[in-house]
């Protein structure tokens, strides 16, 4: 089909949250397939900074990752299924990004999340903010002080694996979109395709 026609419908579904709803339904089906309840009781949250193309749009500099571009703030369940994502400028603090993600999560999912694992970048009074409306406990995964070299972090490796899954899609190698809503749409699409492949097995 004509690329302009396809993109029109893609953008329409980004704006009315259709991709978001399809991804949510696919996560429910996948969890049911492996014998889990549709709505998870625990999750893992992290962010990923990526470069942007020459397309332009919202951008910022992440001093920790030494990356100029955008940041993908993601919440996944304990299997690595994408529950929600928010794309912002790369200079946005992870704690602020976490608030944006939780505000966007479907309320029935948010109120069931009893625990969320994060890294040390989320330290501060964020645990109080999470507990007040949703009664969720925020747990910071600390690395072993005696650790030498690289080591897999408990629980946090799940969300890192999700970023690796998403990274297999060429369109997500960097952010090619001018609008962050379109960026989120492609992340939902990659998640949907990943879930479909699992269900085919």
PDB file of C-alpha atoms in Angstrom:
ATOM      1  CA  UNK A   1       0.000   0.000   0.000  1.00  0.00           C
ATOM      2  CA  UNK A   2       0.908   3.658  -0.304  1.00  0.00           C
ATOM      3  CA  UNK A   3       3.327   4.515   2.561  1.00  0.00           C
ATOM      4  CA  UNK A   4       1.489   7.770   3.270  1.00  0.00           C
ATOM      5  CA  UNK A   5      -1.797   5.898   3.664  1.00  0.00           C
ATOM      6  CA  UNK A   6      -0.230   3.351   6.017  1.00  0.00           C
ATOM      7  CA  UNK A   7       1.446   6.036   8.109  1.00  0.00           C
ATOM      8  CA  UNK A   8      -1.840   7.945   8.421  1.00  0.00           C
ATOM      9  CA  UNK A   9      -3.473   4.961  10.136  1.00  0.00           C
ATOM     10  CA  UNK A  10      -0.346   4.251  12.176  1.00  0.00           C
ATOM     11  CA  UNK A  11      -0.375   7.822  13.551  1.00  0.00           C
ATOM     12  CA  UNK A  12      -4.102   7.624  14.202  1.00  0.00           C
ATOM     13  CA  UNK A  13      -3.606   4.485  16.277  1.00  0.00           C
ATOM     14  CA  UNK A  14      -0.740   6.145  18.155  1.00  0.00           C
ATOM     15  CA  UNK A  15      -2.942   9.093  19.080  1.00  0.00           C
ATOM     16  CA  UNK A  16      -5.986   7.093  20.183  1.00  0.00           C
ATOM     17  CA  UNK A  17      -3.863   4.529  22.136  1.00  0.00           C
ATOM     18  CA  UNK A  18      -4.864   1.582  19.916  1.00  0.00           C
ATOM     19  CA  UNK A  19      -1.296   0.174  19.864  1.00  0.00           C
ATOM     20  CA  UNK A  20      -1.182   0.513  23.649  1.00  0.00           C
ATOM     21  CA  UNK A  21      -4.456  -1.418  24.065  1.00  0.00           C
ATOM     22  CA  UNK A  22      -3.407  -4.159  21.624  1.00  0.00           C
ATOM     23  CA  UNK A  23      -0.124  -4.617  23.501  1.00  0.00           C
ATOM     24  CA  UNK A  24      -1.985  -4.803  26.805  1.00  0.00           C
ATOM     25  CA  UNK A  25      -4.352  -7.463  25.422  1.00  0.00           C
ATOM     26  CA  UNK A  26      -1.413  -9.449  24.016  1.00  0.00           C
ATOM     27  CA  UNK A  27       0.338  -9.371  27.401  1.00  0.00           C
ATOM     28  CA  UNK A  28      -2.836 -10.713  29.048  1.00  0.00           C
ATOM     29  CA  UNK A  29      -2.990 -13.558  26.497  1.00  0.00           C
ATOM     30  CA  UNK A  30       0.691 -14.405  26.931  1.00  0.00           C
ATOM     31  CA  UNK A  31       0.397 -14.476  30.708  1.00  0.00           C
ATOM     32  CA  UNK A  32      -2.660 -16.728  30.410  1.00  0.00           C
ATOM     33  CA  UNK A  33      -0.722 -19.014  28.037  1.00  0.00           C
ATOM     34  CA  UNK A  34       1.992 -19.614  30.647  1.00  0.00           C
ATOM     35  CA  UNK A  35      -0.469 -20.010  33.519  1.00  0.00           C
ATOM     36  CA  UNK A  36      -0.219 -16.546  35.066  1.00  0.00           C
ATOM     37  CA  UNK A  37      -2.971 -14.170  36.154  1.00  0.00           C
ATOM     38  CA  UNK A  38      -3.715 -11.476  33.532  1.00  0.00           C
ATOM     39  CA  UNK A  39      -2.555  -8.611  35.748  1.00  0.00           C
ATOM     40  CA  UNK A  40       0.896  -8.971  37.359  1.00  0.00           C
ATOM     41  CA  UNK A  41       1.591  -8.330  41.039  1.00  0.00           C
ATOM     42  CA  UNK A  42       5.225  -7.303  40.477  1.00  0.00           C
ATOM     43  CA  UNK A  43       7.221  -5.475  37.850  1.00  0.00           C
ATOM     44  CA  UNK A  44      10.628  -4.064  36.946  1.00  0.00           C
ATOM     45  CA  UNK A  45      11.280  -0.534  35.758  1.00  0.00           C
ATOM     46  CA  UNK A  46      14.272   0.937  33.947  1.00  0.00           C
ATOM     47  CA  UNK A  47      15.205   3.423  31.249  1.00  0.00           C
ATOM     48  CA  UNK A  48      17.238   3.259  28.045  1.00  0.00           C
ATOM     49  CA  UNK A  49      18.863   6.253  26.365  1.00  0.00           C
ATOM     50  CA  UNK A  50      19.078   6.147  22.559  1.00  0.00           C
ATOM     51  CA  UNK A  51      20.338   8.482  19.865  1.00  0.00           C
ATOM     52  CA  UNK A  52      17.936  10.198  17.489  1.00  0.00           C
ATOM     53  CA  UNK A  53      18.128  10.511  13.720  1.00  0.00           C
ATOM     54  CA  UNK A  54      18.335  13.745  11.746  1.00  0.00           C
ATOM     55  CA  UNK A  55      14.536  13.850  11.763  1.00  0.00           C
ATOM     56  CA  UNK A  56      14.675  16.231  14.732  1.00  0.00           C
ATOM     57  CA  UNK A  57      12.117  16.698  17.489  1.00  0.00           C
ATOM     58  CA  UNK A  58      12.396  16.507  21.265  1.00  0.00           C
ATOM     59  CA  UNK A  59      15.945  15.785  22.427  1.00  0.00           C
ATOM     60  CA  UNK A  60      18.236  16.080  25.434  1.00  0.00           C
ATOM     61  CA  UNK A  61      21.598  14.924  26.798  1.00  0.00           C
ATOM     62  CA  UNK A  62      21.932  12.060  29.269  1.00  0.00           C
ATOM     63  CA  UNK A  63      25.129  12.787  31.213  1.00  0.00           C
ATOM     64  CA  UNK A  64      25.261   9.317  32.787  1.00  0.00           C
ATOM     65  CA  UNK A  65      25.074   7.432  29.486  1.00  0.00           C
ATOM     66  CA  UNK A  66      26.862  10.173  27.500  1.00  0.00           C
ATOM     67  CA  UNK A  67      24.051  10.044  24.964  1.00  0.00           C
ATOM     68  CA  UNK A  68      22.244  12.853  23.194  1.00  0.00           C
ATOM     69  CA  UNK A  69      18.746  11.884  22.170  1.00  0.00           C
ATOM     70  CA  UNK A  70      15.771  10.366  23.930  1.00  0.00           C
ATOM     71  CA  UNK A  71      15.062   8.082  26.846  1.00  0.00           C
ATOM     72  CA  UNK A  72      12.708   5.115  26.874  1.00  0.00           C
ATOM     73  CA  UNK A  73      11.176   4.567  30.315  1.00  0.00           C
ATOM     74  CA  UNK A  74       9.736   1.049  30.491  1.00  0.00           C
ATOM     75  CA  UNK A  75       7.801  -1.064  32.978  1.00  0.00           C
ATOM     76  CA  UNK A  76       7.739  -4.837  32.434  1.00  0.00           C
ATOM     77  CA  UNK A  77       6.320  -7.804  34.326  1.00  0.00           C
ATOM     78  CA  UNK A  78       8.529 -10.521  35.822  1.00  0.00           C
ATOM     79  CA  UNK A  79       8.550 -12.352  32.470  1.00  0.00           C
ATOM     80  CA  UNK A  80       9.763  -9.288  30.599  1.00  0.00           C
ATOM     81  CA  UNK A  81       6.464  -8.482  28.882  1.00  0.00           C
ATOM     82  CA  UNK A  82       6.106  -4.755  28.217  1.00  0.00           C
ATOM     83  CA  UNK A  83       3.404  -3.259  30.444  1.00  0.00           C
ATOM     84  CA  UNK A  84       3.984   0.404  29.608  1.00  0.00           C
ATOM     85  CA  UNK A  85       6.495   2.763  28.004  1.00  0.00           C
ATOM     86  CA  UNK A  86       7.034   6.517  27.888  1.00  0.00           C
ATOM     87  CA  UNK A  87       9.546   8.267  25.601  1.00  0.00           C
ATOM     88  CA  UNK A  88      11.044  11.570  26.767  1.00  0.00           C
ATOM     89  CA  UNK A  89      14.113  13.718  26.181  1.00  0.00           C
ATOM     90  CA  UNK A  90      17.249  11.902  27.385  1.00  0.00           C
ATOM     91  CA  UNK A  91      17.958  14.506  30.076  1.00  0.00           C
ATOM     92  CA  UNK A  92      14.763  13.722  32.019  1.00  0.00           C
ATOM     93  CA  UNK A  93      15.491  12.243  35.452  1.00  0.00           C
ATOM     94  CA  UNK A  94      14.591   8.563  35.864  1.00  0.00           C
ATOM     95  CA  UNK A  95      12.395   9.355  38.866  1.00  0.00           C
ATOM     96  CA  UNK A  96      10.335  11.794  36.833  1.00  0.00           C
ATOM     97  CA  UNK A  97      10.120   9.237  34.052  1.00  0.00           C
ATOM     98  CA  UNK A  98       8.887   6.615  36.530  1.00  0.00           C
ATOM     99  CA  UNK A  99       6.038   8.907  37.560  1.00  0.00           C
ATOM    100  CA  UNK A 100       5.039   9.415  33.921  1.00  0.00           C
ATOM    101  CA  UNK A 101       5.017   5.652  33.351  1.00  0.00           C
ATOM    102  CA  UNK A 102       2.900   4.855  36.410  1.00  0.00           C
ATOM    103  CA  UNK A 103       0.467   7.638  35.581  1.00  0.00           C
ATOM    104  CA  UNK A 104       0.012   6.062  32.138  1.00  0.00           C
ATOM    105  CA  UNK A 105      -0.398   2.456  33.324  1.00  0.00           C
ATOM    106  CA  UNK A 106      -3.960   1.135  33.292  1.00  0.00           C
ATOM    107  CA  UNK A 107      -5.388   1.679  36.772  1.00  0.00           C
ATOM    108  CA  UNK A 108      -6.375  -1.978  37.292  1.00  0.00           C
ATOM    109  CA  UNK A 109      -2.765  -2.993  36.567  1.00  0.00           C
ATOM    110  CA  UNK A 110      -1.222  -0.209  38.693  1.00  0.00           C
ATOM    111  CA  UNK A 111      -3.311  -1.018  41.782  1.00  0.00           C
ATOM    112  CA  UNK A 112      -2.321  -4.704  41.594  1.00  0.00           C
ATOM    113  CA  UNK A 113       1.422  -4.042  41.388  1.00  0.00           C
ATOM    114  CA  UNK A 114       2.579  -4.752  44.931  1.00  0.00           C
ATOM    115  CA  UNK A 115       6.311  -4.480  44.221  1.00  0.00           C
ATOM    116  CA  UNK A 116       8.454  -2.795  41.579  1.00  0.00           C
ATOM    117  CA  UNK A 117      12.209  -3.382  41.321  1.00  0.00           C
ATOM    118  CA  UNK A 118      14.429  -0.517  40.139  1.00  0.00           C
ATOM    119  CA  UNK A 119      18.101   0.450  40.089  1.00  0.00           C
ATOM    120  CA  UNK A 120      19.865   3.055  42.238  1.00  0.00           C
ATOM    121  CA  UNK A 121      18.958   5.828  39.786  1.00  0.00           C
ATOM    122  CA  UNK A 122      15.463   5.794  41.305  1.00  0.00           C
ATOM    123  CA  UNK A 123      16.577   6.495  44.870  1.00  0.00           C
ATOM    124  CA  UNK A 124      14.954   9.324  46.822  1.00  0.00           C
ATOM    125  CA  UNK A 125      11.385   9.931  47.916  1.00  0.00           C
ATOM    126  CA  UNK A 126       9.943   8.073  44.934  1.00  0.00           C
ATOM    127  CA  UNK A 127       8.936   5.129  47.132  1.00  0.00           C
ATOM    128  CA  UNK A 128       6.597   7.445  49.063  1.00  0.00           C
ATOM    129  CA  UNK A 129       5.048   8.691  45.812  1.00  0.00           C
ATOM    130  CA  UNK A 130       4.455   5.091  44.657  1.00  0.00           C
ATOM    131  CA  UNK A 131       2.943   3.985  47.947  1.00  0.00           C
ATOM    132  CA  UNK A 132       0.369   6.753  48.378  1.00  0.00           C
ATOM    133  CA  UNK A 133      -1.961   6.156  45.409  1.00  0.00           C
ATOM    134  CA  UNK A 134      -1.170   2.525  44.494  1.00  0.00           C
ATOM    135  CA  UNK A 135       0.240   0.915  47.668  1.00  0.00           C
ATOM    136  CA  UNK A 136       3.189  -0.297  45.584  1.00  0.00           C
ATOM    137  CA  UNK A 137       6.527  -1.003  47.267  1.00  0.00           C
ATOM    138  CA  UNK A 138       9.580   0.255  45.404  1.00  0.00           C
ATOM    139  CA  UNK A 139      12.691  -1.857  45.949  1.00  0.00           C
ATOM    140  CA  UNK A 140      16.123  -0.677  44.811  1.00  0.00           C
ATOM    141  CA  UNK A 141      18.309  -3.560  43.588  1.00  0.00           C
ATOM    142  CA  UNK A 142      21.784  -2.948  44.990  1.00  0.00           C
ATOM    143  CA  UNK A 143      24.923  -4.442  43.510  1.00  0.00           C
ATOM    144  CA  UNK A 144      27.227  -6.468  45.734  1.00  0.00           C
ATOM    145  CA  UNK A 145      29.832  -4.062  47.206  1.00  0.00           C
ATOM    146  CA  UNK A 146      32.488  -6.765  46.741  1.00  0.00           C
ATOM    147  CA  UNK A 147      31.552  -7.329  43.113  1.00  0.00           C
ATOM    148  CA  UNK A 148      34.372  -7.075  40.582  1.00  0.00           C
ATOM    149  CA  UNK A 149      33.599  -6.555  36.921  1.00  0.00           C
ATOM    150  CA  UNK A 150      30.221  -7.167  35.307  1.00  0.00           C
ATOM    151  CA  UNK A 151      27.572  -9.240  37.060  1.00  0.00           C
ATOM    152  CA  UNK A 152      23.899  -9.831  36.325  1.00  0.00           C
ATOM    153  CA  UNK A 153      21.713  -7.861  38.725  1.00  0.00           C
ATOM    154  CA  UNK A 154      18.890  -9.814  40.400  1.00  0.00           C
ATOM    155  CA  UNK A 155      15.472  -8.984  38.914  1.00  0.00           C
ATOM    156  CA  UNK A 156      16.871  -6.095  36.849  1.00  0.00           C
ATOM    157  CA  UNK A 157      18.201  -8.463  34.174  1.00  0.00           C
ATOM    158  CA  UNK A 158      14.566  -9.042  33.129  1.00  0.00           C
ATOM    159  CA  UNK A 159      13.997  -5.491  31.907  1.00  0.00           C
ATOM    160  CA  UNK A 160      17.479  -5.412  30.349  1.00  0.00           C
ATOM    161  CA  UNK A 161      16.514  -8.509  28.371  1.00  0.00           C
ATOM    162  CA  UNK A 162      13.342  -6.742  27.218  1.00  0.00           C
ATOM    163  CA  UNK A 163      15.420  -3.838  25.889  1.00  0.00           C
ATOM    164  CA  UNK A 164      17.568  -6.418  24.078  1.00  0.00           C
ATOM    165  CA  UNK A 165      14.443  -7.960  22.489  1.00  0.00           C
ATOM    166  CA  UNK A 166      13.276  -4.544  21.328  1.00  0.00           C
ATOM    167  CA  UNK A 167      16.758  -3.724  20.030  1.00  0.00           C
ATOM    168  CA  UNK A 168      16.481  -6.533  17.472  1.00  0.00           C
ATOM    169  CA  UNK A 169      14.040  -4.406  15.497  1.00  0.00           C
ATOM    170  CA  UNK A 170      15.911  -2.132  13.114  1.00  0.00           C
ATOM    171  CA  UNK A 171      13.413   0.696  13.571  1.00  0.00           C
ATOM    172  CA  UNK A 172      14.372   0.841  17.265  1.00  0.00           C
ATOM    173  CA  UNK A 173      18.166   0.863  16.757  1.00  0.00           C
ATOM    174  CA  UNK A 174      17.789   4.611  17.324  1.00  0.00           C
ATOM    175  CA  UNK A 175      14.823   6.960  17.508  1.00  0.00           C
ATOM    176  CA  UNK A 176      13.784   7.857  13.951  1.00  0.00           C
ATOM    177  CA  UNK A 177      10.578   9.660  14.880  1.00  0.00           C
ATOM    178  CA  UNK A 178       9.975  13.390  15.163  1.00  0.00           C
ATOM    179  CA  UNK A 179       7.159  12.887  17.666  1.00  0.00           C
ATOM    180  CA  UNK A 180       7.609  10.871  20.884  1.00  0.00           C
ATOM    181  CA  UNK A 181       4.078   9.449  20.583  1.00  0.00           C
ATOM    182  CA  UNK A 182       5.142   7.795  17.315  1.00  0.00           C
ATOM    183  CA  UNK A 183       8.291   6.524  19.062  1.00  0.00           C
ATOM    184  CA  UNK A 184       6.146   4.830  21.695  1.00  0.00           C
ATOM    185  CA  UNK A 185       3.967   3.356  18.943  1.00  0.00           C
ATOM    186  CA  UNK A 186       6.921   1.550  17.362  1.00  0.00           C
ATOM    187  CA  UNK A 187       7.936   0.167  20.766  1.00  0.00           C
ATOM    188  CA  UNK A 188       4.411  -1.208  21.286  1.00  0.00           C
ATOM    189  CA  UNK A 189       4.558  -2.689  17.761  1.00  0.00           C
ATOM    190  CA  UNK A 190       7.870  -4.435  18.499  1.00  0.00           C
ATOM    191  CA  UNK A 191       6.418  -5.792  21.746  1.00  0.00           C
ATOM    192  CA  UNK A 192       3.284  -7.032  19.939  1.00  0.00           C
ATOM    193  CA  UNK A 193       5.381  -8.790  17.284  1.00  0.00           C
ATOM    194  CA  UNK A 194       7.548 -10.424  19.961  1.00  0.00           C
ATOM    195  CA  UNK A 195       4.467 -11.714  21.789  1.00  0.00           C
ATOM    196  CA  UNK A 196       2.912 -13.027  18.552  1.00  0.00           C
ATOM    197  CA  UNK A 197       6.067 -15.009  17.794  1.00  0.00           C
ATOM    198  CA  UNK A 198       5.922 -16.653  21.222  1.00  0.00           C
ATOM    199  CA  UNK A 199       2.274 -17.625  20.785  1.00  0.00           C
ATOM    200  CA  UNK A 200       3.035 -19.286  17.437  1.00  0.00           C
ATOM    201  CA  UNK A 201       5.265 -21.856  19.147  1.00  0.00           C
TER     202      UNK A 201
END
